[in-house]
mmCIF file of C-alpha atoms in Angstrom:
data_model
loop_
_atom_site.group_PDB
_atom_site.id
_atom_site.type_symbol
_atom_site.label_atom_id
_atom_site.label_comp_id
_atom_site.label_asym_id
_atom_site.label_seq_id
_atom_site.Cartn_x
_atom_site.Cartn_y
_atom_site.Cartn_z
ATOM 1 C CA MET A 485 -19.101 -13.484 23.585
ATOM 2 C CA ALA A 486 -20.879 -14.698 20.430
ATOM 3 C CA ASP A 487 -21.123 -13.922 16.490
ATOM 4 C CA HIS A 488 -23.397 -14.476 13.694
ATOM 5 C CA VAL A 489 -20.649 -17.006 11.475
ATOM 6 C CA ASP A 490 -20.671 -18.814 14.425
ATOM 7 C CA LEU A 491 -24.586 -19.811 15.502
ATOM 8 C CA VAL A 492 -24.652 -20.926 10.592
ATOM 9 C CA LEU A 493 -21.941 -22.758 11.977
ATOM 10 C CA GLU A 494 -24.092 -24.702 14.987
ATOM 11 C CA GLN A 495 -26.709 -23.970 12.665
ATOM 12 C CA TRP A 496 -25.129 -26.444 10.280
ATOM 13 C CA ALA A 497 -23.260 -28.460 12.818
ATOM 14 C CA ALA A 498 -26.963 -29.550 13.895
ATOM 15 C CA GLN A 499 -27.825 -30.377 10.065
ATOM 16 C CA ARG A 500 -24.560 -31.442 8.411
ATOM 17 C CA PRO A 501 -22.690 -32.616 11.129
ATOM 18 C CA ASP A 502 -21.176 -35.731 8.428
ATOM 19 C CA LEU A 503 -19.434 -32.424 6.957
ATOM 20 C CA ASP A 504 -16.003 -29.731 8.181
ATOM 21 C CA VAL A 505 -18.006 -26.463 8.197
ATOM 22 C CA SER A 506 -14.858 -25.497 9.321
ATOM 23 C CA PRO A 507 -13.769 -22.829 7.125
ATOM 24 C CA MET A 508 -17.070 -21.780 7.069
ATOM 25 C CA ALA A 509 -15.238 -19.978 10.734
ATOM 26 C CA VAL A 510 -12.597 -17.911 8.890
ATOM 27 C CA ILE A 511 -14.561 -17.189 4.824
ATOM 28 C CA GLY A 512 -17.905 -16.141 6.514
ATOM 29 C CA ARG A 513 -15.849 -13.940 9.049
ATOM 30 C CA LEU A 514 -13.626 -12.957 6.794
ATOM 31 C CA SER A 515 -16.905 -12.332 3.717
ATOM 32 C CA ARG A 516 -18.443 -10.754 6.984
ATOM 33 C CA LEU A 517 -15.399 -8.098 7.984
ATOM 34 C CA SER A 518 -15.024 -7.628 4.601
ATOM 35 C CA ARG A 519 -18.968 -5.730 4.186
ATOM 36 C CA LEU A 520 -19.117 -3.654 7.675
ATOM 37 C CA ILE A 521 -15.487 -2.394 6.765
ATOM 38 C CA THR A 522 -16.451 -1.103 3.572
ATOM 39 C CA ALA A 523 -19.314 0.098 5.379
ATOM 40 C CA GLU A 524 -17.151 2.292 7.672
ATOM 41 C CA LEU A 525 -15.070 3.233 4.756
ATOM 42 C CA ARG A 526 -17.657 4.274 2.666
ATOM 43 C CA ARG A 527 -18.945 6.859 5.062
ATOM 44 C CA THR A 528 -14.845 8.253 4.787
ATOM 45 C CA PHE A 529 -15.081 8.900 1.396
ATOM 46 C CA ASP A 530 -18.382 10.041 1.447
ATOM 47 C CA ALA A 531 -17.844 12.964 3.555
ATOM 48 C CA HIS A 532 -15.113 13.857 0.782
ATOM 49 C CA GLY A 533 -17.086 13.394 -2.403
ATOM 50 C CA LEU A 534 -15.245 10.257 -3.328
ATOM 51 C CA ASP A 535 -16.099 7.130 -3.212
ATOM 52 C CA ALA A 536 -13.697 3.362 -3.013
ATOM 53 C CA ALA A 537 -11.750 3.295 -6.626
ATOM 54 C CA SER A 538 -11.131 7.378 -7.134
ATOM 55 C CA PHE A 539 -9.288 6.930 -3.137
ATOM 56 C CA ASP A 540 -7.517 4.132 -4.667
ATOM 57 C CA VAL A 541 -6.714 5.897 -8.016
ATOM 58 C CA LEU A 542 -5.020 9.279 -6.502
ATOM 59 C CA ALA A 543 -3.603 7.531 -4.034
ATOM 60 C CA THR A 544 -1.952 5.424 -6.546
ATOM 61 C CA LEU A 545 -1.374 8.550 -7.868
ATOM 62 C CA ARG A 546 -0.386 9.999 -4.897
ATOM 63 C CA ARG A 547 2.237 6.719 -3.772
ATOM 64 C CA SER A 548 3.751 6.942 -6.886
ATOM 65 C CA ASP A 549 7.307 9.330 -6.891
ATOM 66 C CA PRO A 550 6.983 12.285 -8.138
ATOM 67 C CA PRO A 551 5.407 14.817 -10.650
ATOM 68 C CA HIS A 552 3.188 11.272 -9.503
ATOM 69 C CA ARG A 553 2.255 10.045 -12.773
ATOM 70 C CA LEU A 554 1.308 6.916 -14.400
ATOM 71 C CA THR A 555 0.017 4.844 -17.141
ATOM 72 C CA PRO A 556 -3.501 3.721 -17.781
ATOM 73 C CA ALA A 557 -2.013 -0.384 -17.319
ATOM 74 C CA GLU A 558 0.120 1.129 -14.567
ATOM 75 C CA LEU A 559 -2.988 1.564 -12.394
ATOM 76 C CA MET A 560 -4.868 -0.920 -13.864
ATOM 77 C CA ARG A 561 -1.943 -3.568 -12.405
ATOM 78 C CA ALA A 562 -1.736 -1.877 -8.569
ATOM 79 C CA SER A 563 -5.702 -1.643 -8.815
ATOM 80 C CA MET A 564 -6.371 -4.776 -9.974
ATOM 81 C CA VAL A 565 -9.144 -3.756 -12.952
ATOM 82 C CA THR A 566 -10.082 -4.071 -15.449
ATOM 83 C CA SER A 567 -9.108 -1.161 -18.212
ATOM 84 C CA GLY A 568 -12.750 -0.349 -19.165
ATOM 85 C CA ALA A 569 -12.926 -0.335 -15.428
ATOM 86 C CA ILE A 570 -9.702 1.677 -14.636
ATOM 87 C CA THR A 571 -11.030 4.546 -17.601
ATOM 88 C CA GLN A 572 -14.330 5.020 -16.143
ATOM 89 C CA ARG A 573 -12.751 6.467 -13.127
ATOM 90 C CA LEU A 574 -9.534 8.686 -14.146
ATOM 91 C CA ASP A 575 -13.164 10.117 -16.684
ATOM 92 C CA ARG A 576 -14.763 11.087 -13.732
ATOM 93 C CA LEU A 577 -11.969 12.050 -12.125
ATOM 94 C CA GLU A 578 -10.569 14.064 -14.760
ATOM 95 C CA ALA A 579 -13.703 15.746 -15.465
ATOM 96 C CA ARG A 580 -13.655 16.025 -12.163
ATOM 97 C CA GLY A 581 -10.004 17.836 -12.478
ATOM 98 C CA LEU A 582 -7.890 15.295 -9.950
ATOM 99 C CA VAL A 583 -5.918 14.186 -12.893
ATOM 100 C CA THR A 584 -4.723 14.432 -16.268
ATOM 101 C CA ARG A 585 -4.204 12.351 -18.769
ATOM 102 C CA ALA A 586 -1.716 13.664 -21.749
ATOM 103 C CA PRO A 587 0.429 11.315 -24.305
ATOM 104 C CA SER A 588 2.857 9.966 -23.604
ATOM 105 C CA ASP A 589 6.130 12.322 -24.132
ATOM 106 C CA LEU A 590 8.608 8.605 -25.356
ATOM 107 C CA ASP A 591 5.668 7.871 -27.237
ATOM 108 C CA GLY A 592 2.732 9.164 -28.878
ATOM 109 C CA ARG A 593 0.546 6.731 -28.580
ATOM 110 C CA GLY A 594 1.087 5.580 -24.455
ATOM 111 C CA VAL A 595 -1.312 8.142 -22.463
ATOM 112 C CA HIS A 596 -0.299 9.951 -18.927
ATOM 113 C CA VAL A 597 -2.203 10.560 -16.303
ATOM 114 C CA THR A 598 -0.930 12.606 -13.349
ATOM 115 C CA LEU A 599 -1.919 13.931 -10.271
ATOM 116 C CA THR A 600 -3.327 17.693 -10.355
ATOM 117 C CA ASP A 601 -2.379 20.467 -7.665
ATOM 118 C CA GLU A 602 -6.444 20.085 -7.002
ATOM 119 C CA GLY A 603 -6.257 16.457 -6.349
ATOM 120 C CA HIS A 604 -2.700 16.299 -4.683
ATOM 121 C CA THR A 605 -4.535 18.376 -2.199
ATOM 122 C CA LEU A 606 -7.973 16.765 -2.192
ATOM 123 C CA ILE A 607 -5.915 12.989 -1.862
ATOM 124 C CA ASP A 608 -3.539 14.779 1.324
ATOM 125 C CA GLU A 609 -6.434 15.842 2.608
ATOM 126 C CA VAL A 610 -8.818 12.863 2.896
ATOM 127 C CA LEU A 611 -5.329 9.713 4.109
ATOM 128 C CA PRO A 612 -5.157 11.130 6.966
ATOM 129 C CA HIS A 613 -9.050 10.528 7.920
ATOM 130 C CA HIS A 614 -9.471 6.969 5.393
ATOM 131 C CA LEU A 615 -6.004 6.125 7.926
ATOM 132 C CA ALA A 616 -8.676 7.496 11.259
ATOM 133 C CA THR A 617 -11.023 5.016 9.884
ATOM 134 C CA GLU A 618 -8.946 1.954 9.325
ATOM 135 C CA GLN A 619 -8.084 2.566 13.706
ATOM 136 C CA ARG A 620 -11.304 2.503 14.616
ATOM 137 C CA VAL A 621 -12.232 -0.087 12.913
ATOM 138 C CA LEU A 622 -8.826 -2.812 14.001
ATOM 139 C CA ALA A 623 -9.218 -0.925 17.417
ATOM 140 C CA ALA A 624 -10.390 -4.171 19.666
ATOM 141 C CA LEU A 625 -6.713 -5.076 18.237
ATOM 142 C CA PRO A 626 -2.995 -4.948 19.884
ATOM 143 C CA ALA A 627 -0.971 -3.959 17.557
ATOM 144 C CA GLU A 628 0.112 -7.711 17.718
ATOM 145 C CA ARG A 629 -2.258 -9.000 17.356
ATOM 146 C CA ARG A 630 -2.122 -6.492 14.349
ATOM 147 C CA ASP A 631 1.186 -8.091 12.819
ATOM 148 C CA ASP A 632 0.339 -11.400 13.288
ATOM 149 C CA LEU A 633 -3.400 -10.987 11.687
ATOM 150 C CA ALA A 634 -1.847 -9.049 8.529
ATOM 151 C CA ASP A 635 1.279 -11.704 8.628
ATOM 152 C CA THR A 636 -2.363 -15.057 8.801
ATOM 153 C CA LEU A 637 -3.450 -12.721 5.942
ATOM 154 C CA ARG A 638 -0.299 -12.168 3.541
ATOM 155 C CA ALA A 639 -0.146 -15.714 3.748
ATOM 156 C CA LEU A 640 -3.295 -16.399 2.375
ATOM 157 C CA LEU A 641 -2.959 -13.715 0.075
ATOM 158 C CA GLU A 642 0.185 -15.227 -1.301
ATOM 159 C CA SER A 643 -1.276 -19.249 -1.449
ATOM 160 C CA LEU A 644 -3.347 -17.665 -3.683
ATOM 161 C CA GLY A 645 -1.356 -16.278 -5.980
ATOM 162 C CA ASP A 646 -1.710 -12.590 -5.452
ATOM 163 C CA THR A 647 1.881 -11.403 -5.204
ATOM 164 C CA THR A 648 4.317 -8.858 -6.711
ATOM 165 C CA GLY A 649 6.428 -10.772 -7.370
ATOM 166 C CA PRO A 650 10.548 -10.925 -6.939
ATOM 167 C CA ALA A 651 11.062 -8.033 -4.085
#
């Protein structure tokens, strides 16, 4: 069995046999998988009136310790987006009543973002559906191959500097 990337590799081998196109076998497949997985996840989020960015913020707040409160800077680091993007996400979520923003008790200049009861309920409702989508996407891989793939991808991410620092 072959996939689209195999065809691309064959075409390059015929047209440019002088080049090592083997990195395309990995990068091309990662790119194609990213698009396909994103589309699958989007369907799940759409069914619950969310997008990936909103889910990301709600999930980040939900997995933080009660009272499920973080600063915008903490949310930005957890989601690796710009402060402007976080502000836009928070504006949308606050307008829907899913999060609140309030001045910090310790520093009036700082702001804390807190998951509301409605936000808590929504993320707890969506999370099982999200996980079911991820399970379905990975169904072709037995657990051992998933673990191996996760380890391989972690090594690649670490090599590119995507780490959390000392544990």
